[in-house]
Coordinates of N, CA and C in Angstrom, one line a residue:
M1 N -4.6 6.8 18.5 CA -3.8 5.8 17.8 C -2.8 6.6 16.9
I2 N -1.6 6.0 16.9 CA -0.5 6.6 16.1 C 0.0 5.5 15.1
I3 N 0.1 5.8 13.8 CA 0.8 5.0 12.8 C 2.1 5.6 12.5
F4 N 3.2 4.9 12.6 CA 4.5 5.4 12.2 C 4.9 4.9 10.8
G5 N 5.3 5.8 10.0 CA 5.7 5.4 8.6 C 5.3 6.4 7.6
S6 N 5.8 6.2 6.4 CA 5.4 7.0 5.2 C 4.4 6.2 4.3
T7 N 3.4 6.8 3.9 CA 2.4 6.1 3.0 C 2.9 5.9 1.6
L8 N 4.2 6.3 1.3 CA 4.8 5.9 0.1 C 5.0 4.4 0.1
S9 N 5.1 3.8 1.3 CA 5.1 2.4 1.4 C 3.7 1.8 1.3
P10 N 3.5 0.8 0.4 CA 2.2 0.2 0.3 C 1.6 -0.4 1.6
F11 N 2.6 -0.8 2.5 CA 2.1 -1.4 3.7 C 1.6 -0.3 4.7
V12 N 2.3 0.8 4.7 CA 1.8 1.9 5.6 C 0.5 2.5 5.0
R13 N 0.5 2.6 3.7 CA -0.8 3.1 3.0 C -1.9 2.2 3.3
K14 N -1.7 0.9 3.2 CA -2.8 -0.1 3.5 C -3.3 0.1 5.0
T15 N -2.4 0.2 5.9 CA -2.7 0.4 7.3 C -3.5 1.7 7.6
A16 N -3.0 2.8 7.0 CA -3.6 4.1 7.2 C -5.0 4.1 6.6
A17 N -5.2 3.5 5.4 CA -6.5 3.5 4.8 C -7.5 2.6 5.6
F18 N -7.0 1.5 6.1 CA -7.8 0.6 6.9 C -8.3 1.3 8.2
V19 N -7.4 1.9 8.9 CA -7.7 2.7 10.1 C -8.8 3.8 9.8
R20 N -8.6 4.5 8.7 CA -9.5 5.5 8.3 C -10.9 4.9 8.0
E21 N -11.0 3.7 7.4 CA -12.3 3.1 7.2 C -13.0 2.8 8.5
K22 N -12.2 2.5 9.5 CA -12.8 2.1 10.8 C -13.3 3.4 11.5
A23 N -12.7 4.6 11.1 CA -13.2 5.9 11.6 C -12.6 6.4 12.9
P24 N -11.9 5.6 13.8 CA -11.4 6.2 14.9 C -10.3 7.2 14.6
A25 N -10.1 8.2 15.4 CA -9.1 9.2 15.1 C -7.7 8.6 15.2
S26 N -6.8 8.9 14.2 CA -5.4 8.4 14.2 C -4.5 9.5 13.8
D27 N -3.2 9.3 14.1 CA -2.2 10.3 13.8 C -1.1 9.5 13.0
L28 N -0.7 10.1 11.8 CA 0.3 9.5 11.0 C 1.6 10.2 11.3
Q29 N 2.6 9.6 11.8 CA 3.9 10.2 12.2 C 5.0 9.6 11.5
P30 N 6.1 10.4 11.1 CA 7.2 9.8 10.5 C 8.0 8.9 11.5
T31 N 8.9 8.1 10.9 CA 9.7 7.2 11.7 C 10.9 7.9 12.3
G32 N 11.3 9.0 11.6 CA 12.6 9.6 12.0 C 13.8 9.0 11.4
I33 N 13.7 8.0 10.6 CA 14.8 7.4 9.9 C 15.5 8.4 9.0
P34 N 16.9 8.6 9.1 CA 17.8 7.6 9.6 C 18.1 7.7 11.1
N35 N 17.5 8.6 11.8 CA 17.7 8.7 13.2 C 16.3 8.4 13.8
P36 N 15.9 7.2 13.9 CA 14.6 6.8 14.3 C 14.2 7.3 15.7
S37 N 13.0 7.7 15.8 CA 12.5 8.2 17.1 C 12.4 7.1 18.1
P38 N 12.5 7.4 19.4 CA 12.4 6.4 20.4 C 11.0 5.7 20.4
E39 N 10.0 6.5 20.1 CA 8.6 6.0 20.0 C 8.5 4.9 18.9
F40 N 9.0 5.2 17.8 CA 9.0 4.3 16.7 C 9.8 3.0 17.0
C41 N 11.0 3.1 17.6 CA 11.8 2.0 18.0 C 11.1 1.1 19.0
A42 N 10.3 1.7 19.9 CA 9.6 1.0 20.9 C 8.5 0.2 20.3
A43 N 7.9 0.7 19.3 CA 6.7 0.0 18.6 C 7.2 -1.0 17.6
S44 N 8.4 -0.8 17.0 CA 8.9 -1.6 16.0 C 10.4 -2.0 16.3
P45 N 10.6 -3.1 17.0 CA 12.0 -3.4 17.5 C 12.9 -3.6 16.3
F46 N 12.5 -4.0 15.2 CA 13.4 -4.2 14.0 C 13.3 -3.1 13.0
R47 N 12.7 -2.0 13.4 CA 12.6 -0.7 12.7 C 12.0 -0.9 11.3
K48 N 11.0 -1.7 11.2 CA 10.2 -1.9 10.0 C 8.9 -1.1 10.1
M49 N 8.5 -0.5 9.0 CA 7.3 0.2 9.1 C 6.2 -0.5 8.2
P50 N 4.9 -0.3 8.7 CA 4.5 0.6 9.7 C 4.7 0.0 11.1
A51 N 4.6 0.9 12.1 CA 4.5 0.6 13.5 C 3.3 1.3 14.0
F52 N 2.9 0.9 15.2 CA 1.6 1.3 15.7 C 1.6 1.5 17.2
Q53 N 0.9 2.5 17.7 CA 0.8 2.7 19.1 C -0.7 3.1 19.4
D54 N -1.3 2.4 20.4 CA -2.6 2.7 20.8 C -2.6 2.8 22.3
G55 N -2.4 4.0 22.9 CA -2.2 4.1 24.3 C -0.9 3.5 24.7
D56 N -0.9 2.5 25.6 CA 0.4 1.8 26.0 C 0.6 0.5 25.2
Y57 N -0.2 0.3 24.2 CA -0.1 -0.9 23.4 C 0.6 -0.6 22.1
C58 N 1.7 -1.4 21.8 CA 2.5 -1.1 20.5 C 2.5 -2.4 19.7
L59 N 2.6 -2.2 18.4 CA 2.6 -3.3 17.5 C 3.3 -3.0 16.2
A60 N 3.9 -4.0 15.5 CA 4.4 -3.7 14.2 C 3.8 -4.8 13.2
D61 N 4.0 -4.5 11.9 CA 3.5 -5.3 10.8 C 2.1 -4.9 10.5
S62 N 1.9 -4.6 9.2 CA 0.6 -4.0 8.7 C -0.6 -4.9 8.9
S63 N -0.4 -6.2 8.7 CA -1.5 -7.1 8.8 C -1.9 -7.3 10.3
A64 N -0.9 -7.4 11.2 CA -1.2 -7.5 12.6 C -1.9 -6.3 13.1
I65 N -1.5 -5.1 12.6 CA -2.2 -3.9 13.1 C -3.6 -3.9 12.6
C66 N -3.8 -4.3 11.4 CA -5.2 -4.3 10.8 C -6.1 -5.3 11.6
H67 N -5.6 -6.4 12.0 CA -6.4 -7.4 12.7 C -6.7 -6.8 14.1
Y68 N -5.7 -6.2 14.7 CA -6.0 -5.6 16.0 C -7.1 -4.5 16.0
V69 N -6.9 -3.6 15.0 CA -7.9 -2.5 14.9 C -9.3 -3.0 14.6
D70 N -9.4 -4.1 13.7 CA -10.7 -4.6 13.4 C -11.4 -5.2 14.6
A71 N -10.6 -5.8 15.5 CA -11.1 -6.4 16.7 C -11.4 -5.3 17.8
Q72 N -10.6 -4.3 17.8 CA -10.8 -3.3 18.8 C -12.0 -2.4 18.5
Y73 N -12.2 -2.2 17.2 CA -13.3 -1.3 16.7 C -14.1 -2.1 15.7
P74 N -15.1 -2.9 16.2 CA -15.8 -3.9 15.4 C -16.6 -3.4 14.2
E75 N -17.0 -2.1 14.2 CA -17.8 -1.6 13.1 C -17.1 -0.5 12.4
P76 N -17.1 -0.5 11.1 CA -17.6 -1.6 10.2 C -16.6 -2.8 10.2
Q77 N -17.1 -4.0 10.1 CA -16.3 -5.2 10.1 C -15.6 -5.3 8.8
L78 N -14.2 -5.2 8.8 CA -13.4 -5.3 7.6 C -12.7 -6.6 7.4
I79 N -12.7 -7.5 8.4 CA -12.2 -8.8 8.3 C -13.3 -9.8 8.7
P80 N -14.0 -10.3 7.8 CA -15.2 -11.1 8.1 C -15.0 -12.3 8.9
A81 N -16.0 -12.7 9.6 CA -16.0 -13.9 10.5 C -16.3 -15.2 9.7
E82 N -17.1 -15.0 8.6 CA -17.6 -16.2 7.8 C -16.3 -16.9 7.2
P83 N -16.2 -18.2 7.4 CA -14.9 -18.8 7.1 C -14.4 -18.6 5.7
R84 N -15.2 -18.8 4.7 CA -14.7 -18.6 3.3 C -14.3 -17.2 3.0
A85 N -15.1 -16.3 3.4 CA -14.8 -14.9 3.2 C -13.5 -14.5 3.9
R86 N -13.4 -15.0 5.2 CA -12.1 -14.7 5.9 C -10.9 -15.3 5.2
G87 N -11.1 -16.5 4.7 CA -10.0 -17.2 4.0 C -9.5 -16.3 2.8
K88 N -10.5 -15.8 2.1 CA -10.2 -15.0 0.9 C -9.5 -13.7 1.3
V89 N -9.9 -13.1 2.4 CA -9.3 -11.9 2.9 C -7.8 -12.1 3.3
I90 N -7.6 -13.2 4.0 CA -6.2 -13.5 4.4 C -5.4 -13.8 3.1
W91 N -5.9 -14.5 2.1 CA -5.1 -14.8 0.9 C -4.8 -13.5 0.2
F92 N -5.8 -12.6 0.0 CA -5.5 -11.4 -0.8 C -4.6 -10.5 -0.1
D93 N -4.7 -10.4 1.2 CA -3.7 -9.6 2.0 C -2.3 -10.2 1.9
E94 N -2.2 -11.5 1.9 CA -0.9 -12.1 1.7 C -0.4 -11.9 0.3
F95 N -1.2 -12.1 -0.7 CA -0.9 -11.9 -2.1 C -0.4 -10.5 -2.3
S96 N -1.0 -9.5 -1.7 CA -0.6 -8.1 -1.9 C 0.8 -7.9 -1.2
D97 N 0.9 -8.4 0.0 CA 2.1 -8.1 0.8 C 3.4 -8.8 0.2
T98 N 3.2 -10.0 -0.3 CA 4.4 -10.8 -0.6 C 4.6 -10.9 -2.1
I99 N 3.6 -10.7 -2.9 CA 3.8 -10.9 -4.4 C 3.7 -9.5 -5.1
M100 N 2.6 -8.8 -4.9 CA 2.4 -7.5 -5.5 C 3.5 -6.5 -5.0
A101 N 3.6 -6.4 -3.7 CA 4.5 -5.4 -3.1 C 5.9 -5.7 -3.4
A102 N 6.2 -7.0 -3.4 CA 7.6 -7.4 -3.7 C 8.0 -7.0 -5.1
C103 N 7.1 -7.2 -6.1 CA 7.4 -6.7 -7.4 C 7.5 -5.2 -7.5
G104 N 6.5 -4.5 -6.9 CA 6.5 -3.1 -7.0 C 7.7 -2.4 -6.3
T105 N 8.2 -3.0 -5.2 CA 9.4 -2.5 -4.5 C 10.6 -2.5 -5.4
K106 N 10.8 -3.6 -6.2 CA 11.9 -3.6 -7.1 C 12.0 -2.4 -8.0
M107 N 10.8 -2.0 -8.4 CA 10.7 -0.8 -9.3 C 10.8 0.5 -8.6
F108 N 10.0 0.6 -7.5 CA 9.9 1.8 -6.8 C 11.2 2.2 -6.1
F109 N 11.8 1.2 -5.5 CA 13.1 1.5 -4.7 C 14.2 1.9 -5.7
N110 N 14.3 1.2 -6.8 CA 15.4 1.4 -7.7 C 15.2 2.7 -8.6
R111 N 14.0 3.1 -8.8 CA 13.7 4.2 -9.7 C 13.4 5.5 -8.9
I112 N 13.0 5.4 -7.6 CA 12.6 6.6 -6.9 C 13.4 6.7 -5.6
V113 N 13.3 5.6 -4.7 CA 13.8 5.7 -3.4 C 15.4 5.9 -3.4
A114 N 16.0 5.0 -4.1 CA 17.5 5.0 -4.0 C 18.1 6.3 -4.6
P115 N 17.7 6.7 -5.9 CA 18.3 7.9 -6.4 C 17.8 9.2 -5.8
R116 N 16.6 9.2 -5.3 CA 16.0 10.5 -4.8 C 16.2 10.7 -3.3
F117 N 16.2 9.6 -2.6 CA 16.2 9.8 -1.1 C 17.5 9.2 -0.5
M118 N 18.2 8.4 -1.2 CA 19.4 7.8 -0.6 C 20.7 8.2 -1.3
G119 N 20.5 9.0 -2.4 CA 21.7 9.6 -3.0 C 22.6 8.7 -3.8
R120 N 22.0 7.6 -4.2 CA 22.7 6.6 -5.0 C 21.9 6.1 -6.2
P121 N 22.5 5.7 -7.2 CA 21.7 5.1 -8.4 C 21.0 3.8 -8.0
G122 N 19.8 3.6 -8.5 CA 19.2 2.3 -8.4 C 19.6 1.4 -9.5
D123 N 19.2 0.2 -9.3 CA 19.6 -0.9 -10.3 C 18.4 -1.0 -11.3
E124 N 18.6 -0.3 -12.5 CA 17.5 -0.3 -13.5 C 17.3 -1.7 -14.1
T125 N 18.3 -2.5 -14.1 CA 18.1 -3.9 -14.6 C 17.1 -4.6 -13.8
I126 N 17.2 -4.5 -12.4 CA 16.2 -5.2 -11.6 C 14.8 -4.6 -11.8
A127 N 14.7 -3.3 -11.9 CA 13.4 -2.6 -12.1 C 12.8 -3.1 -13.4
Q128 N 13.6 -3.1 -14.5 CA 13.1 -3.5 -15.8 C 12.6 -5.0 -15.8
A129 N 13.4 -5.8 -15.1 CA 13.0 -7.2 -15.1 C 11.7 -7.4 -14.3
A130 N 11.5 -6.7 -13.2 CA 10.2 -6.8 -12.5 C 9.1 -6.3 -13.3
E131 N 9.3 -5.2 -14.0 CA 8.2 -4.6 -14.9 C 7.9 -5.6 -16.1
R132 N 8.9 -6.1 -16.6 CA 8.7 -7.0 -17.8 C 8.2 -8.4 -17.5
D133 N 8.8 -9.0 -16.4 CA 8.5 -10.4 -16.2 C 7.5 -10.7 -15.0
E134 N 7.6 -9.9 -14.0 CA 6.7 -10.1 -12.8 C 5.4 -9.4 -12.9
L135 N 5.4 -8.2 -13.3 CA 4.1 -7.4 -13.3 C 3.0 -8.0 -14.2
P136 N 3.3 -8.3 -15.4 CA 2.2 -8.8 -16.3 C 1.3 -9.9 -15.7
P137 N 2.0 -11.0 -15.2 CA 1.1 -12.1 -14.7 C 0.3 -11.7 -13.4
I138 N 0.9 -10.7 -12.7 CA 0.1 -10.2 -11.5 C -1.1 -9.5 -12.0
L139 N -1.0 -8.6 -13.0 CA -2.1 -7.9 -13.5 C -3.1 -8.8 -14.1
D140 N -2.6 -9.9 -14.8 CA -3.5 -10.8 -15.5 C -4.3 -11.6 -14.4
Y141 N -3.7 -11.9 -13.3 CA -4.4 -12.6 -12.2 C -5.4 -11.7 -11.6
V142 N -5.1 -10.5 -11.3 CA -6.0 -9.6 -10.6 C -7.2 -9.4 -11.5
E143 N -7.0 -9.3 -12.8 CA -8.1 -9.2 -13.8 C -9.1 -10.3 -13.7
T144 N -8.7 -11.5 -13.3 CA -9.6 -12.7 -13.2 C -10.3 -12.7 -11.9
V145 N -9.9 -11.9 -10.9 CA -10.6 -12.1 -9.5 C -11.3 -10.8 -9.1
V146 N -11.0 -9.7 -9.7 CA -11.8 -8.5 -9.3 C -13.2 -8.5 -9.8
P147 N -14.1 -8.0 -9.1 CA -15.5 -8.1 -9.5 C -15.9 -7.1 -10.6
D148 N -17.0 -7.4 -11.3 CA -17.6 -6.4 -12.2 C -18.4 -5.4 -11.4
G149 N -18.6 -4.3 -11.9 CA -19.5 -3.3 -11.3 C -19.0 -2.8 -10.0
D150 N -19.9 -2.8 -9.0 CA -19.6 -2.3 -7.7 C -19.2 -3.3 -6.6
G151 N -18.8 -4.5 -7.0 CA -18.5 -5.6 -6.1 C -17.2 -5.5 -5.4
Y152 N -16.9 -6.4 -4.5 CA -15.7 -6.5 -3.7 C -15.1 -7.9 -3.8
L153 N -13.9 -8.0 -3.3 CA -13.1 -9.2 -3.5 C -13.6 -10.4 -2.6
A154 N -14.1 -10.0 -1.4 CA -14.5 -11.1 -0.4 C -15.8 -10.8 0.2
G155 N -16.9 -10.9 -0.6 CA -18.2 -10.6 0.0 C -18.8 -9.4 -0.6
D156 N -19.9 -9.0 0.0 CA -20.7 -7.9 -0.5 C -20.3 -6.5 -0.1
T157 N -19.3 -6.4 0.8 CA -18.9 -5.1 1.3 C -17.3 -5.0 1.3
L158 N -16.8 -3.8 1.5 CA -15.4 -3.6 1.5 C -14.8 -4.4 2.6
T159 N -13.6 -5.0 2.4 CA -12.8 -5.7 3.4 C -11.3 -5.3 3.3
L160 N -10.6 -5.9 4.2 CA -9.1 -5.7 4.1 C -8.6 -6.2 2.8
A161 N -9.2 -7.2 2.2 CA -8.8 -7.7 0.9 C -8.7 -6.5 -0.2
D162 N -9.7 -5.7 -0.2 CA -9.8 -4.7 -1.2 C -8.8 -3.6 -0.9
I163 N -8.6 -3.2 0.3 CA -7.7 -2.2 0.7 C -6.2 -2.7 0.4
A164 N -5.9 -3.9 0.7 CA -4.6 -4.5 0.5 C -4.2 -4.5 -0.9
V165 N -5.1 -5.0 -1.8 CA -4.9 -5.2 -3.2 C -4.8 -3.9 -3.9
A166 N -5.6 -2.9 -3.5 CA -5.5 -1.6 -4.2 C -4.3 -0.8 -3.9
S167 N -3.7 -1.0 -2.6 CA -2.6 -0.1 -2.2 C -1.4 -0.1 -3.1
P168 N -0.9 -1.3 -3.5 CA 0.3 -1.2 -4.4 C 0.1 -0.5 -5.7
F169 N -1.1 -0.4 -6.2 CA -1.3 0.2 -7.5 C -1.0 1.7 -7.4
V170 N -1.0 2.3 -6.3 CA -0.6 3.7 -6.1 C 0.9 3.8 -6.5
N171 N 1.7 2.9 -6.1 CA 3.1 3.0 -6.4 C 3.4 2.8 -7.9
L172 N 2.6 2.0 -8.5 CA 2.7 1.9 -10.0 C 2.4 3.3 -10.6
S173 N 1.3 3.9 -10.1 CA 1.0 5.2 -10.7 C 2.1 6.2 -10.5
H174 N 2.7 6.2 -9.3 CA 3.9 7.1 -9.0 C 5.0 6.8 -10.0
L175 N 5.1 5.6 -10.5 CA 6.1 5.3 -11.4 C 5.7 5.5 -12.9
A176 N 4.5 6.1 -13.1 CA 4.0 6.4 -14.4 C 3.7 5.0 -15.1
I177 N 3.4 4.0 -14.4 CA 3.0 2.7 -15.0 C 1.5 2.7 -14.9
E178 N 0.9 3.0 -16.0 CA -0.6 3.2 -16.0 C -1.2 1.9 -16.5
L179 N -2.3 1.5 -15.8 CA -3.1 0.4 -16.3 C -3.7 0.6 -17.6
D180 N -3.6 -0.4 -18.5 CA -4.2 -0.3 -19.8 C -5.7 -0.8 -19.7
S181 N -6.6 0.1 -19.8 CA -8.0 -0.2 -19.6 C -8.6 -1.2 -20.7
S182 N -7.8 -1.3 -21.8 CA -8.3 -2.3 -22.8 C -7.8 -3.7 -22.5
L183 N -6.6 -3.8 -21.8 CA -6.1 -5.1 -21.5 C -6.7 -5.6 -20.1
H184 N -6.9 -4.7 -19.2 CA -7.3 -5.0 -17.9 C -8.5 -4.1 -17.5
P185 N -9.6 -4.2 -18.2 CA -10.7 -3.2 -17.9 C -11.3 -3.3 -16.5
K186 N -11.5 -4.6 -16.0 CA -12.1 -4.8 -14.7 C -11.1 -4.2 -13.6
T187 N -9.8 -4.5 -13.8 CA -8.9 -4.1 -12.8 C -8.8 -2.6 -12.8
F188 N -8.8 -2.0 -14.0 CA -8.7 -0.5 -14.1 C -9.9 0.1 -13.3
A189 N -11.1 -0.3 -13.6 CA -12.3 0.3 -12.9 C -12.3 0.0 -11.4
Y190 N -11.9 -1.2 -11.1 CA -11.9 -1.6 -9.6 C -10.9 -0.7 -8.9
V191 N -9.7 -0.6 -9.3 CA -8.7 0.2 -8.6 C -9.1 1.6 -8.5
Q192 N -9.6 2.2 -9.6 CA -10.0 3.6 -9.6 C -11.1 3.8 -8.5
R193 N -12.0 2.8 -8.4 CA -13.1 2.9 -7.4 C -12.6 2.8 -6.0
I194 N -11.7 1.9 -5.7 CA -11.3 1.7 -4.3 C -10.4 2.9 -3.9
L195 N -9.5 3.3 -4.8 CA -8.6 4.4 -4.5 C -9.3 5.8 -4.4
S196 N -10.5 5.9 -4.9 CA -11.2 7.2 -4.8 C -12.0 7.3 -3.5
R197 N -12.0 6.3 -2.7 CA -12.6 6.3 -1.4 C -11.9 7.4 -0.5
P198 N -12.7 8.0 0.4 CA -12.1 9.0 1.3 C -11.0 8.5 2.2
S199 N -10.9 7.2 2.4 CA -9.8 6.6 3.2 C -8.5 6.6 2.4
F200 N -8.5 6.6 1.1 CA -7.3 6.5 0.3 C -7.0 7.9 -0.4
A201 N -8.0 8.5 -0.9 CA -7.7 9.7 -1.8 C -6.9 10.8 -1.2
P202 N -7.1 11.2 0.1 CA -6.3 12.3 0.6 C -4.8 11.8 0.8
L203 N -4.6 10.5 1.2 CA -3.3 10.0 1.3 C -2.5 10.1 0.0
V204 N -3.2 9.7 -1.1 CA -2.5 9.6 -2.4 C -2.2 11.1 -2.8
E205 N -3.1 12.0 -2.6 CA -2.9 13.4 -3.0 C -1.7 13.9 -2.3
K206 N -1.5 13.6 -1.0 CA -0.3 14.1 -0.3 C 1.0 13.5 -0.8
E207 N 0.9 12.2 -1.2 CA 2.1 11.5 -1.8 C 2.5 12.2 -3.1
I208 N 1.5 12.5 -3.9 CA 1.8 13.1 -5.2 C 2.4 14.4 -5.0
A209 N 1.9 15.2 -4.1 CA 2.5 16.5 -3.8 C 3.9 16.4 -3.3
F210 N 4.2 15.5 -2.4 CA 5.5 15.3 -1.9 C 6.5 14.8 -3.0
L211 N 6.1 13.9 -3.8 CA 7.0 13.5 -4.9 C 7.2 14.6 -5.9
E212 N 6.3 15.4 -6.1 CA 6.5 16.6 -7.0 C 7.5 17.6 -6.4
K213 N 7.3 17.8 -5.1 CA 8.2 18.7 -4.4 C 9.7 18.2 -4.3
T214 N 9.8 16.9 -4.3 CA 11.2 16.3 -4.1 C 11.7 15.8 -5.5
A215 N 11.0 16.1 -6.6 CA 11.5 15.6 -7.9 C 12.8 16.3 -8.2
P216 N 13.7 15.6 -8.9 CA 15.0 16.2 -9.3 C 14.7 17.4 -10.3
Q217 N 15.4 18.5 -10.1 CA 15.2 19.6 -11.0 C 16.1 19.5 -12.2
P218 N 15.6 19.8 -13.3 CA 16.4 19.8 -14.6 C 17.7 20.7 -14.4
Q219 N 18.8 20.2 -14.9 CA 20.0 21.0 -14.8 C 20.1 21.9 -16.0
P220 N 20.6 23.1 -15.8 CA 20.7 24.0 -16.9 C 21.8 23.5 -17.9
Q221 N 21.5 23.6 -19.1 CA 22.4 23.2 -20.2 C 23.4 24.3 -20.5
P222 N 24.6 23.9 -20.7 CA 25.6 24.9 -21.1 C 25.3 25.6 -22.4
A223 N 25.6 26.9 -22.5 CA 25.3 27.6 -23.7 C 26.2 27.2 -24.8

């Protein structure tokens, strides 16, 4: 199995962590953008990442890929069959993709992607508005739904819900937006626990190393 994309994207990171939890061997490959590879284009006709290839089967969209992998490799089951648990998983996956990631992208794109990888300034006004107006209610909501102790979002075991919700928090960390353990203690503990899993931790370590390597170097000051 091949996953195309960069795990700096919360969607790619979610997909890669999900596949790692299922345990089959997989290969993470870049898209080749701005000159996308033919393999990536075949798997993702609109050039959105992640894309996915399993033998001669290709698919795009992180949620579609996760549903395919869960059906193809039934153990451990990460998308439950029980109706209420499945409903929660679908909701939290959608919440992460359309609300959490949308907010995070406004900050991550304008503060890191645009200036560092596209050679143009980002719009700090958009980033500030997202951090000020959109992020706090998201964090407040997550604090009301994450479990105490060692629990999970949709049942007694890890599911796609946990993987999806935890993934965008990595981008906040890359932006040096740290969770306040006094304001959101349950969220702080929960995110730390999910992101420390072997499915996530090596991915995050590589991202940190890459961002450190590509960080702008301070310019020498004139004497």
